[in-house]
Amino acid sequence: MIRHSQPNGPKIKVLNYSGTSNQSAGVVWCGAIICTILTIAVIIGGIVTFIGYLVIHPRVPYVSVMDAHLDHIQIDYAGILEIQVTILIRAQNGNEKAHASFSDSSYSLSLNREVVAQLVAPPFEVGKNSSVDFNYVVPSSPIPLGPDQAEDVDAGLKKDLIIFDLKGSSRVRWRIGSLGSVRYLCRLDCQLRFHPLNGTYIPSRCSSKAK
Ligand SMILES: *[C@@H]1O[C@H](CO)[C@@H](O)[C@H](O)[C@H]1NC(C)=O
Ligand SMILES: *[C@@H]1O[C@H](CO)[C@@H](O)[C@H](O)[C@H]1NC(C)=O
Protein backbone atom coordinates (compact mmCIF):
# COMPACT_ATOMS: atom_id res chain seq x y z
CA MET A 1 0.00 0.00 0.00
CA ILE A 2 2.67 2.48 0.99
CA ARG A 3 4.83 1.50 -2.01
CA HIS A 4 1.93 2.15 -4.35
CA SER A 5 1.29 5.54 -2.83
CA GLN A 6 4.96 6.44 -3.38
CA PRO A 7 5.87 5.79 -7.00
CA ASN A 8 9.57 6.47 -6.45
CA GLY A 9 9.69 4.13 -3.52
CA PRO A 10 10.21 0.85 -5.36
CA LYS A 11 12.77 2.38 -7.67
CA ILE A 12 14.92 3.57 -4.78
CA LYS A 13 14.46 0.25 -3.15
CA VAL A 14 15.68 -1.60 -6.24
CA LEU A 15 18.72 0.62 -6.55
CA ASN A 16 19.43 0.21 -2.90
CA TYR A 17 19.02 -3.57 -3.21
CA SER A 18 21.26 -3.91 -6.20
CA GLY A 19 23.77 -1.66 -4.41
CA THR A 20 24.13 -3.99 -1.43
CA SER A 21 24.21 -6.95 -3.82
CA ASN A 22 27.20 -5.48 -5.63
CA GLN A 23 28.89 -4.77 -2.34
CA SER A 24 28.52 -8.30 -1.00
CA ALA A 25 29.58 -9.76 -4.35
CA GLY A 26 32.60 -7.50 -4.17
CA VAL A 27 33.44 -8.79 -0.69
CA VAL A 28 33.07 -12.38 -1.90
CA TRP A 29 35.34 -11.67 -4.87
CA CYS A 30 37.88 -9.97 -2.70
CA GLY A 31 37.84 -12.92 -0.33
CA ALA A 32 38.23 -15.35 -3.22
CA ILE A 33 41.17 -13.41 -4.66
CA ILE A 34 42.88 -13.13 -1.28
CA CYS A 35 42.33 -16.86 -0.71
CA THR A 36 43.76 -17.66 -4.12
CA ILE A 37 46.78 -15.44 -3.55
CA LEU A 38 47.34 -16.99 -0.13
CA THR A 39 47.01 -20.49 -1.56
CA ILE A 40 49.48 -19.72 -4.35
CA ALA A 41 51.83 -18.13 -1.83
CA VAL A 42 51.69 -21.25 0.36
CA ILE A 43 52.31 -23.51 -2.65
CA ILE A 44 55.22 -21.37 -3.87
CA GLY A 45 56.60 -21.26 -0.32
CA GLY A 46 56.39 -25.04 -0.19
CA ILE A 47 58.14 -25.44 -3.54
CA VAL A 48 60.89 -22.98 -2.56
CA THR A 49 61.41 -24.78 0.75
CA PHE A 50 61.51 -28.14 -1.00
CA ILE A 51 63.97 -26.99 -3.67
CA GLY A 52 66.03 -25.26 -0.98
CA TYR A 53 66.05 -28.49 0.96
CA LEU A 54 67.19 -30.43 -2.12
CA VAL A 55 69.89 -27.88 -2.97
CA ILE A 56 71.21 -27.39 0.56
CA HIS A 57 70.69 -31.01 1.48
CA PRO A 58 70.77 -30.47 5.25
CA ARG A 59 72.14 -33.23 7.39
CA VAL A 60 71.39 -33.64 11.05
CA PRO A 61 74.61 -33.26 13.07
CA TYR A 62 75.23 -36.15 15.39
CA VAL A 63 77.46 -37.48 18.14
CA SER A 64 78.91 -40.97 18.35
CA VAL A 65 81.35 -42.98 20.38
CA MET A 66 84.32 -43.66 18.11
CA ASP A 67 86.51 -45.60 20.48
CA ALA A 68 87.05 -46.36 24.12
CA HIS A 69 89.45 -48.10 26.44
CA LEU A 70 89.12 -49.42 29.95
CA ASP A 71 92.45 -48.28 31.37
CA HIS A 72 91.98 -49.49 34.87
CA ILE A 73 89.40 -51.32 36.93
CA GLN A 74 89.84 -52.59 40.41
CA ILE A 75 87.53 -53.62 43.18
CA ASP A 76 88.79 -54.36 46.65
CA TYR A 77 87.47 -56.73 49.29
CA ALA A 78 85.36 -53.93 50.84
CA GLY A 79 83.57 -53.32 47.55
CA ILE A 80 85.37 -50.05 46.74
CA LEU A 81 85.52 -49.61 42.98
CA GLU A 82 88.22 -47.71 41.13
CA ILE A 83 88.17 -47.29 37.40
CA GLN A 84 89.63 -45.25 34.63
CA VAL A 85 88.00 -45.20 31.23
CA THR A 86 88.90 -43.31 28.07
CA ILE A 87 86.04 -42.52 25.73
CA LEU A 88 86.36 -40.81 22.38
CA ILE A 89 83.17 -39.02 21.40
CA ARG A 90 82.96 -37.35 18.01
CA ALA A 91 80.52 -34.56 17.15
CA GLN A 92 79.97 -34.58 13.41
CA ASN A 93 78.48 -31.95 11.13
CA GLY A 94 77.96 -33.16 7.56
CA ASN A 95 76.49 -29.87 6.36
CA GLU A 96 78.68 -28.34 3.71
CA LYS A 97 77.23 -24.84 4.07
CA ALA A 98 76.46 -24.51 7.75
CA HIS A 99 78.34 -24.84 10.97
CA ALA A 100 76.64 -26.39 13.99
CA SER A 101 76.62 -25.23 17.59
CA PHE A 102 76.61 -27.85 20.29
CA SER A 103 75.70 -27.03 23.87
CA ASP A 104 74.55 -28.65 27.11
CA SER A 105 76.59 -31.75 26.40
CA SER A 106 76.26 -34.09 29.32
CA TYR A 107 76.57 -37.85 29.41
CA SER A 108 76.50 -40.11 32.40
CA LEU A 109 78.54 -43.27 32.54
CA SER A 110 77.20 -45.92 34.83
CA LEU A 111 78.19 -49.38 35.89
CA ASN A 112 75.60 -51.67 37.39
CA ARG A 113 73.13 -48.79 37.75
CA GLU A 114 75.70 -46.74 39.68
CA VAL A 115 76.76 -43.52 37.98
CA VAL A 116 80.55 -43.57 38.01
CA ALA A 117 81.25 -40.46 35.97
CA GLN A 118 79.67 -37.49 34.27
CA LEU A 119 81.06 -36.50 30.88
CA VAL A 120 80.42 -32.85 30.14
CA ALA A 121 81.67 -30.43 27.52
CA PRO A 122 81.46 -26.66 27.28
CA PRO A 123 79.53 -25.26 24.29
CA PHE A 124 81.47 -25.74 21.08
CA GLU A 125 81.15 -25.17 17.35
CA VAL A 126 81.64 -27.68 14.58
CA GLY A 127 82.61 -26.17 11.23
CA LYS A 128 81.11 -26.94 7.87
CA ASN A 129 81.53 -30.56 6.86
CA SER A 130 83.73 -31.21 9.82
CA SER A 131 83.92 -32.88 13.21
CA VAL A 132 85.22 -32.28 16.71
CA ASP A 133 86.58 -35.04 18.91
CA PHE A 134 86.33 -35.19 22.67
CA ASN A 135 88.68 -37.56 24.32
CA TYR A 136 87.29 -38.07 27.79
CA VAL A 137 89.63 -39.61 30.29
CA VAL A 138 87.37 -40.53 33.13
CA PRO A 139 89.13 -41.35 36.38
CA SER A 140 86.56 -42.17 38.96
CA SER A 141 87.23 -41.45 42.57
CA PRO A 142 86.80 -44.59 44.70
CA ILE A 143 83.16 -45.61 44.61
CA PRO A 144 81.75 -47.75 47.40
CA LEU A 145 79.45 -50.36 45.91
CA GLY A 146 76.67 -52.28 47.58
CA PRO A 147 77.27 -56.03 48.06
CA ASP A 148 75.08 -56.96 45.04
CA GLN A 149 76.77 -54.43 42.76
CA ALA A 150 80.22 -55.52 43.93
CA GLU A 151 79.26 -59.12 43.19
CA ASP A 152 78.13 -58.14 39.67
CA VAL A 153 81.39 -56.32 38.97
CA ASP A 154 83.33 -59.29 40.34
CA ALA A 155 81.39 -61.65 38.08
CA GLY A 156 82.09 -59.36 35.12
CA LEU A 157 85.80 -59.38 35.88
CA LYS A 158 85.79 -63.18 36.07
CA LYS A 159 83.90 -63.40 32.74
CA ASP A 160 86.24 -60.79 31.23
CA LEU A 161 83.27 -58.65 30.26
CA ILE A 162 82.39 -55.30 31.84
CA ILE A 163 79.43 -53.34 30.51
CA PHE A 164 78.95 -49.62 31.08
CA ASP A 165 75.85 -47.65 30.21
CA LEU A 166 76.37 -44.31 28.52
CA LYS A 167 73.37 -42.02 28.50
CA GLY A 168 72.96 -38.35 27.77
CA SER A 169 72.54 -35.72 25.14
CA SER A 170 73.81 -32.57 23.48
CA ARG A 171 71.75 -29.74 22.13
CA VAL A 172 72.60 -28.81 18.59
CA ARG A 173 71.57 -25.83 16.53
CA TRP A 174 72.40 -25.19 12.90
CA ARG A 175 71.12 -23.07 10.07
CA ILE A 176 69.59 -24.52 6.95
CA GLY A 177 70.54 -21.83 4.43
CA SER A 178 68.06 -18.99 4.58
CA LEU A 179 65.31 -21.34 5.72
CA GLY A 180 66.10 -20.66 9.34
CA SER A 181 67.83 -22.43 12.17
CA VAL A 182 66.94 -25.82 13.51
CA ARG A 183 67.30 -27.07 17.04
CA TYR A 184 67.75 -30.70 17.79
CA LEU A 185 68.66 -32.96 20.67
CA CYS A 186 71.39 -35.53 19.97
CA ARG A 187 70.81 -38.42 22.34
CA LEU A 188 73.08 -41.28 23.20
CA ASP A 189 71.84 -44.32 25.03
CA CYS A 190 74.11 -47.26 24.60
CA GLN A 191 76.19 -49.92 26.23
CA LEU A 192 79.97 -49.83 26.17
CA ARG A 193 81.47 -53.30 26.48
CA PHE A 194 85.03 -53.99 27.51
CA HIS A 195 87.37 -56.90 28.08
CA PRO A 196 88.73 -55.85 31.48
CA LEU A 197 91.75 -58.15 31.23
CA ASN A 198 93.34 -56.14 28.43
CA GLY A 199 91.02 -53.12 28.52
CA THR A 200 89.85 -53.59 24.92
CA TYR A 201 86.63 -51.93 23.84
CA ILE A 202 84.25 -54.21 22.00
CA PRO A 203 83.03 -51.91 19.24
CA SER A 204 79.31 -51.52 18.82
CA ARG A 205 77.06 -48.90 17.33
CA CYS A 206 76.71 -45.93 19.66
CA SER A 207 75.47 -42.89 17.81
CA SER A 208 72.71 -40.33 17.94
CA LYS A 209 72.37 -40.65 14.17
CA ALA A 210 69.15 -42.24 13.03
CA LYS A 211 69.79 -45.66 11.53
C1 LIG B 1 83.13 -33.23 3.19
O1 LIG B 1 83.90 -34.20 3.88
C2 LIG B 1 84.03 -35.43 3.22
C3 LIG B 1 84.74 -36.38 4.13
O2 LIG B 1 85.63 -35.75 4.98
C4 LIG B 1 84.76 -35.20 1.89
O3 LIG B 1 84.85 -36.42 1.20
C5 LIG B 1 83.99 -34.19 1.07
O4 LIG B 1 84.73 -33.92 -0.13
C6 LIG B 1 83.81 -32.92 1.85
N1 LIG B 1 82.98 -32.00 1.09
C7 LIG B 1 83.29 -30.71 0.95
C8 LIG B 1 82.38 -29.88 0.12
O5 LIG B 1 84.27 -30.22 1.50
C1 LIG C 1 91.72 -58.57 24.47
O1 LIG C 1 91.10 -59.75 24.93
C2 LIG C 1 90.05 -60.24 24.12
C3 LIG C 1 89.45 -61.44 24.80
O2 LIG C 1 90.38 -62.13 25.55
C4 LIG C 1 90.59 -60.55 22.74
O3 LIG C 1 89.52 -61.01 21.92
C5 LIG C 1 91.19 -59.30 22.15
O4 LIG C 1 91.73 -59.57 20.88
C6 LIG C 1 92.25 -58.76 23.05
N1 LIG C 1 92.72 -57.51 22.52
C7 LIG C 1 94.00 -57.17 22.48
C8 LIG C 1 94.31 -55.84 21.89
O5 LIG C 1 94.87 -57.87 22.93
mmCIF file of C-alpha atoms and ligand atoms in Angstrom:
data_model
loop_
_atom_site.group_PDB
_atom_site.id
_atom_site.type_symbol
_atom_site.label_atom_id
_atom_site.label_comp_id
_atom_site.label_asym_id
_atom_site.label_seq_id
_atom_site.Cartn_x
_atom_site.Cartn_y
_atom_site.Cartn_z
ATOM 1 C CA MET A 1 0.000 0.000 0.000
ATOM 2 C CA ILE A 2 2.666 2.482 0.990
ATOM 3 C CA ARG A 3 4.828 1.499 -2.015
ATOM 4 C CA HIS A 4 1.932 2.149 -4.349
ATOM 5 C CA SER A 5 1.292 5.538 -2.830
ATOM 6 C CA GLN A 6 4.961 6.442 -3.378
ATOM 7 C CA PRO A 7 5.874 5.789 -7.000
ATOM 8 C CA ASN A 8 9.573 6.466 -6.447
ATOM 9 C CA GLY A 9 9.692 4.133 -3.523
ATOM 10 C CA PRO A 10 10.211 0.848 -5.365
ATOM 11 C CA LYS A 11 12.765 2.379 -7.673
ATOM 12 C CA ILE A 12 14.925 3.572 -4.780
ATOM 13 C CA LYS A 13 14.463 0.248 -3.148
ATOM 14 C CA VAL A 14 15.679 -1.603 -6.241
ATOM 15 C CA LEU A 15 18.718 0.617 -6.549
ATOM 16 C CA ASN A 16 19.427 0.210 -2.900
ATOM 17 C CA TYR A 17 19.019 -3.568 -3.210
ATOM 18 C CA SER A 18 21.263 -3.906 -6.203
ATOM 19 C CA GLY A 19 23.768 -1.665 -4.413
ATOM 20 C CA THR A 20 24.125 -3.992 -1.431
ATOM 21 C CA SER A 21 24.215 -6.952 -3.819
ATOM 22 C CA ASN A 22 27.197 -5.478 -5.632
ATOM 23 C CA GLN A 23 28.890 -4.773 -2.336
ATOM 24 C CA SER A 24 28.525 -8.298 -1.003
ATOM 25 C CA ALA A 25 29.581 -9.760 -4.350
ATOM 26 C CA GLY A 26 32.603 -7.503 -4.175
ATOM 27 C CA VAL A 27 33.442 -8.787 -0.688
ATOM 28 C CA VAL A 28 33.068 -12.378 -1.897
ATOM 29 C CA TRP A 29 35.337 -11.670 -4.870
ATOM 30 C CA CYS A 30 37.883 -9.972 -2.695
ATOM 31 C CA GLY A 31 37.837 -12.920 -0.331
ATOM 32 C CA ALA A 32 38.226 -15.355 -3.217
ATOM 33 C CA ILE A 33 41.168 -13.413 -4.664
ATOM 34 C CA ILE A 34 42.885 -13.133 -1.275
ATOM 35 C CA CYS A 35 42.334 -16.855 -0.706
ATOM 36 C CA THR A 36 43.758 -17.665 -4.122
ATOM 37 C CA ILE A 37 46.775 -15.440 -3.546
ATOM 38 C CA LEU A 38 47.344 -16.995 -0.129
ATOM 39 C CA THR A 39 47.011 -20.494 -1.563
ATOM 40 C CA ILE A 40 49.476 -19.725 -4.347
ATOM 41 C CA ALA A 41 51.831 -18.131 -1.825
ATOM 42 C CA VAL A 42 51.686 -21.254 0.355
ATOM 43 C CA ILE A 43 52.305 -23.512 -2.646
ATOM 44 C CA ILE A 44 55.219 -21.367 -3.873
ATOM 45 C CA GLY A 45 56.600 -21.264 -0.322
ATOM 46 C CA GLY A 46 56.388 -25.042 -0.193
ATOM 47 C CA ILE A 47 58.140 -25.436 -3.542
ATOM 48 C CA VAL A 48 60.890 -22.978 -2.565
ATOM 49 C CA THR A 49 61.408 -24.781 0.752
ATOM 50 C CA PHE A 50 61.513 -28.141 -1.000
ATOM 51 C CA ILE A 51 63.968 -26.986 -3.666
ATOM 52 C CA GLY A 52 66.035 -25.255 -0.979
ATOM 53 C CA TYR A 53 66.050 -28.491 0.958
ATOM 54 C CA LEU A 54 67.187 -30.431 -2.115
ATOM 55 C CA VAL A 55 69.892 -27.881 -2.966
ATOM 56 C CA ILE A 56 71.214 -27.385 0.560
ATOM 57 C CA HIS A 57 70.692 -31.014 1.480
ATOM 58 C CA PRO A 58 70.770 -30.468 5.249
ATOM 59 C CA ARG A 59 72.138 -33.231 7.388
ATOM 60 C CA VAL A 60 71.390 -33.635 11.046
ATOM 61 C CA PRO A 61 74.610 -33.255 13.068
ATOM 62 C CA TYR A 62 75.234 -36.151 15.388
ATOM 63 C CA VAL A 63 77.461 -37.480 18.139
ATOM 64 C CA SER A 64 78.907 -40.965 18.347
ATOM 65 C CA VAL A 65 81.346 -42.978 20.379
ATOM 66 C CA MET A 66 84.319 -43.664 18.108
ATOM 67 C CA ASP A 67 86.507 -45.600 20.479
ATOM 68 C CA ALA A 68 87.048 -46.361 24.117
ATOM 69 C CA HIS A 69 89.455 -48.095 26.443
ATOM 70 C CA LEU A 70 89.124 -49.416 29.951
ATOM 71 C CA ASP A 71 92.455 -48.284 31.367
ATOM 72 C CA HIS A 72 91.981 -49.489 34.867
ATOM 73 C CA ILE A 73 89.401 -51.324 36.927
ATOM 74 C CA GLN A 74 89.840 -52.592 40.409
ATOM 75 C CA ILE A 75 87.529 -53.618 43.176
ATOM 76 C CA ASP A 76 88.791 -54.363 46.647
ATOM 77 C CA TYR A 77 87.474 -56.729 49.285
ATOM 78 C CA ALA A 78 85.361 -53.933 50.837
ATOM 79 C CA GLY A 79 83.569 -53.316 47.547
ATOM 80 C CA ILE A 80 85.370 -50.051 46.745
ATOM 81 C CA LEU A 81 85.521 -49.612 42.977
ATOM 82 C CA GLU A 82 88.219 -47.709 41.133
ATOM 83 C CA ILE A 83 88.168 -47.288 37.402
ATOM 84 C CA GLN A 84 89.629 -45.249 34.631
ATOM 85 C CA VAL A 85 87.998 -45.203 31.226
ATOM 86 C CA THR A 86 88.899 -43.314 28.069
ATOM 87 C CA ILE A 87 86.036 -42.525 25.729
ATOM 88 C CA LEU A 88 86.357 -40.813 22.379
ATOM 89 C CA ILE A 89 83.165 -39.025 21.403
ATOM 90 C CA ARG A 90 82.956 -37.347 18.012
ATOM 91 C CA ALA A 91 80.520 -34.564 17.145
ATOM 92 C CA GLN A 92 79.968 -34.584 13.407
ATOM 93 C CA ASN A 93 78.477 -31.953 11.127
ATOM 94 C CA GLY A 94 77.961 -33.163 7.562
ATOM 95 C CA ASN A 95 76.491 -29.870 6.360
ATOM 96 C CA GLU A 96 78.677 -28.338 3.709
ATOM 97 C CA LYS A 97 77.232 -24.836 4.073
ATOM 98 C CA ALA A 98 76.461 -24.509 7.752
ATOM 99 C CA HIS A 99 78.338 -24.843 10.971
ATOM 100 C CA ALA A 100 76.644 -26.386 13.988
ATOM 101 C CA SER A 101 76.623 -25.227 17.590
ATOM 102 C CA PHE A 102 76.606 -27.849 20.294
ATOM 103 C CA SER A 103 75.700 -27.034 23.868
ATOM 104 C CA ASP A 104 74.545 -28.647 27.114
ATOM 105 C CA SER A 105 76.590 -31.753 26.397
ATOM 106 C CA SER A 106 76.256 -34.091 29.319
ATOM 107 C CA TYR A 107 76.572 -37.854 29.410
ATOM 108 C CA SER A 108 76.504 -40.114 32.400
ATOM 109 C CA LEU A 109 78.539 -43.269 32.544
ATOM 110 C CA SER A 110 77.197 -45.923 34.829
ATOM 111 C CA LEU A 111 78.189 -49.384 35.890
ATOM 112 C CA ASN A 112 75.597 -51.673 37.388
ATOM 113 C CA ARG A 113 73.128 -48.789 37.754
ATOM 114 C CA GLU A 114 75.705 -46.744 39.678
ATOM 115 C CA VAL A 115 76.761 -43.517 37.980
ATOM 116 C CA VAL A 116 80.552 -43.570 38.010
ATOM 117 C CA ALA A 117 81.251 -40.462 35.972
ATOM 118 C CA GLN A 118 79.671 -37.490 34.272
ATOM 119 C CA LEU A 119 81.057 -36.500 30.883
ATOM 120 C CA VAL A 120 80.417 -32.847 30.145
ATOM 121 C CA ALA A 121 81.673 -30.427 27.518
ATOM 122 C CA PRO A 122 81.463 -26.656 27.284
ATOM 123 C CA PRO A 123 79.526 -25.260 24.291
ATOM 124 C CA PHE A 124 81.467 -25.736 21.078
ATOM 125 C CA GLU A 125 81.151 -25.169 17.346
ATOM 126 C CA VAL A 126 81.642 -27.680 14.580
ATOM 127 C CA GLY A 127 82.613 -26.169 11.234
ATOM 128 C CA LYS A 128 81.112 -26.944 7.873
ATOM 129 C CA ASN A 129 81.532 -30.559 6.858
ATOM 130 C CA SER A 130 83.730 -31.213 9.824
ATOM 131 C CA SER A 131 83.924 -32.876 13.214
ATOM 132 C CA VAL A 132 85.219 -32.275 16.709
ATOM 133 C CA ASP A 133 86.584 -35.042 18.907
ATOM 134 C CA PHE A 134 86.334 -35.187 22.671
ATOM 135 C CA ASN A 135 88.684 -37.564 24.322
ATOM 136 C CA TYR A 136 87.286 -38.070 27.786
ATOM 137 C CA VAL A 137 89.633 -39.615 30.288
ATOM 138 C CA VAL A 138 87.369 -40.530 33.133
ATOM 139 C CA PRO A 139 89.132 -41.353 36.377
ATOM 140 C CA SER A 140 86.558 -42.171 38.964
ATOM 141 C CA SER A 141 87.229 -41.452 42.573
ATOM 142 C CA PRO A 142 86.797 -44.589 44.699
ATOM 143 C CA ILE A 143 83.156 -45.611 44.607
ATOM 144 C CA PRO A 144 81.752 -47.745 47.399
ATOM 145 C CA LEU A 145 79.446 -50.360 45.910
ATOM 146 C CA GLY A 146 76.672 -52.285 47.577
ATOM 147 C CA PRO A 147 77.273 -56.033 48.060
ATOM 148 C CA ASP A 148 75.078 -56.955 45.040
ATOM 149 C CA GLN A 149 76.767 -54.428 42.756
ATOM 150 C CA ALA A 150 80.215 -55.519 43.927
ATOM 151 C CA GLU A 151 79.264 -59.116 43.189
ATOM 152 C CA ASP A 152 78.134 -58.144 39.675
ATOM 153 C CA VAL A 153 81.387 -56.323 38.970
ATOM 154 C CA ASP A 154 83.327 -59.287 40.338
ATOM 155 C CA ALA A 155 81.391 -61.655 38.085
ATOM 156 C CA GLY A 156 82.088 -59.361 35.121
ATOM 157 C CA LEU A 157 85.805 -59.384 35.881
ATOM 158 C CA LYS A 158 85.790 -63.178 36.071
ATOM 159 C CA LYS A 159 83.898 -63.400 32.745
ATOM 160 C CA ASP A 160 86.243 -60.785 31.225
ATOM 161 C CA LEU A 161 83.270 -58.652 30.258
ATOM 162 C CA ILE A 162 82.388 -55.298 31.840
ATOM 163 C CA ILE A 163 79.428 -53.336 30.506
ATOM 164 C CA PHE A 164 78.947 -49.619 31.084
ATOM 165 C CA ASP A 165 75.850 -47.647 30.208
ATOM 166 C CA LEU A 166 76.371 -44.313 28.516
ATOM 167 C CA LYS A 167 73.368 -42.018 28.496
ATOM 168 C CA GLY A 168 72.963 -38.349 27.765
ATOM 169 C CA SER A 169 72.537 -35.721 25.140
ATOM 170 C CA SER A 170 73.813 -32.569 23.479
ATOM 171 C CA ARG A 171 71.748 -29.740 22.127
ATOM 172 C CA VAL A 172 72.600 -28.809 18.591
ATOM 173 C CA ARG A 173 71.573 -25.834 16.534
ATOM 174 C CA TRP A 174 72.401 -25.189 12.900
ATOM 175 C CA ARG A 175 71.123 -23.070 10.070
ATOM 176 C CA ILE A 176 69.589 -24.520 6.954
ATOM 177 C CA GLY A 177 70.538 -21.832 4.429
ATOM 178 C CA SER A 178 68.065 -18.990 4.584
ATOM 179 C CA LEU A 179 65.312 -21.341 5.718
ATOM 180 C CA GLY A 180 66.100 -20.656 9.340
ATOM 181 C CA SER A 181 67.835 -22.428 12.174
ATOM 182 C CA VAL A 182 66.941 -25.817 13.511
ATOM 183 C CA ARG A 183 67.304 -27.067 17.043
ATOM 184 C CA TYR A 184 67.746 -30.699 17.786
ATOM 185 C CA LEU A 185 68.665 -32.963 20.672
ATOM 186 C CA CYS A 186 71.386 -35.532 19.975
ATOM 187 C CA ARG A 187 70.807 -38.424 22.337
ATOM 188 C CA LEU A 188 73.083 -41.284 23.203
ATOM 189 C CA ASP A 189 71.838 -44.319 25.031
ATOM 190 C CA CYS A 190 74.107 -47.261 24.600
ATOM 191 C CA GLN A 191 76.193 -49.920 26.231
ATOM 192 C CA LEU A 192 79.975 -49.829 26.168
ATOM 193 C CA ARG A 193 81.474 -53.301 26.478
ATOM 194 C CA PHE A 194 85.035 -53.986 27.514
ATOM 195 C CA HIS A 195 87.367 -56.905 28.081
ATOM 196 C CA PRO A 196 88.725 -55.848 31.480
ATOM 197 C CA LEU A 197 91.750 -58.147 31.229
ATOM 198 C CA ASN A 198 93.337 -56.137 28.426
ATOM 199 C CA GLY A 199 91.022 -53.115 28.517
ATOM 200 C CA THR A 200 89.852 -53.586 24.921
ATOM 201 C CA TYR A 201 86.627 -51.926 23.836
ATOM 202 C CA ILE A 202 84.245 -54.214 22.005
ATOM 203 C CA PRO A 203 83.027 -51.905 19.238
ATOM 204 C CA SER A 204 79.308 -51.521 18.824
ATOM 205 C CA ARG A 205 77.059 -48.897 17.331
ATOM 206 C CA CYS A 206 76.705 -45.927 19.664
ATOM 207 C CA SER A 207 75.469 -42.893 17.810
ATOM 208 C CA SER A 208 72.706 -40.335 17.941
ATOM 209 C CA LYS A 209 72.366 -40.647 14.172
ATOM 210 C CA ALA A 210 69.154 -42.240 13.033
ATOM 211 C CA LYS A 211 69.793 -45.662 11.528
HETATM 212 C C1 LIG B 1 83.134 -33.233 3.193
HETATM 213 O O1 LIG B 1 83.898 -34.198 3.877
HETATM 214 C C2 LIG B 1 84.028 -35.429 3.215
HETATM 215 C C3 LIG B 1 84.737 -36.385 4.126
HETATM 216 O O2 LIG B 1 85.631 -35.750 4.982
HETATM 217 C C4 LIG B 1 84.759 -35.199 1.891
HETATM 218 O O3 LIG B 1 84.851 -36.423 1.198
HETATM 219 C C5 LIG B 1 83.986 -34.192 1.073
HETATM 220 O O4 LIG B 1 84.725 -33.923 -0.129
HETATM 221 C C6 LIG B 1 83.811 -32.919 1.846
HETATM 222 N N1 LIG B 1 82.982 -31.998 1.087
HETATM 223 C C7 LIG B 1 83.295 -30.706 0.951
HETATM 224 C C8 LIG B 1 82.384 -29.879 0.117
HETATM 225 O O5 LIG B 1 84.271 -30.220 1.498
HETATM 226 C C1 LIG B 2 91.720 -58.567 24.465
HETATM 227 O O1 LIG B 2 91.104 -59.746 24.927
HETATM 228 C C2 LIG B 2 90.047 -60.242 24.122
HETATM 229 C C3 LIG B 2 89.448 -61.441 24.803
HETATM 230 O O2 LIG B 2 90.376 -62.133 25.552
HETATM 231 C C4 LIG B 2 90.588 -60.553 22.741
HETATM 232 O O3 LIG B 2 89.523 -61.008 21.924
HETATM 233 C C5 LIG B 2 91.187 -59.298 22.148
HETATM 234 O O4 LIG B 2 91.732 -59.568 20.881
HETATM 235 C C6 LIG B 2 92.254 -58.755 23.051
HETATM 236 N N1 LIG B 2 92.717 -57.514 22.523
HETATM 237 C C7 LIG B 2 94.000 -57.165 22.482
HETATM 238 C C8 LIG B 2 94.310 -55.839 21.886
HETATM 239 O O5 LIG B 2 94.871 -57.869 22.927
#
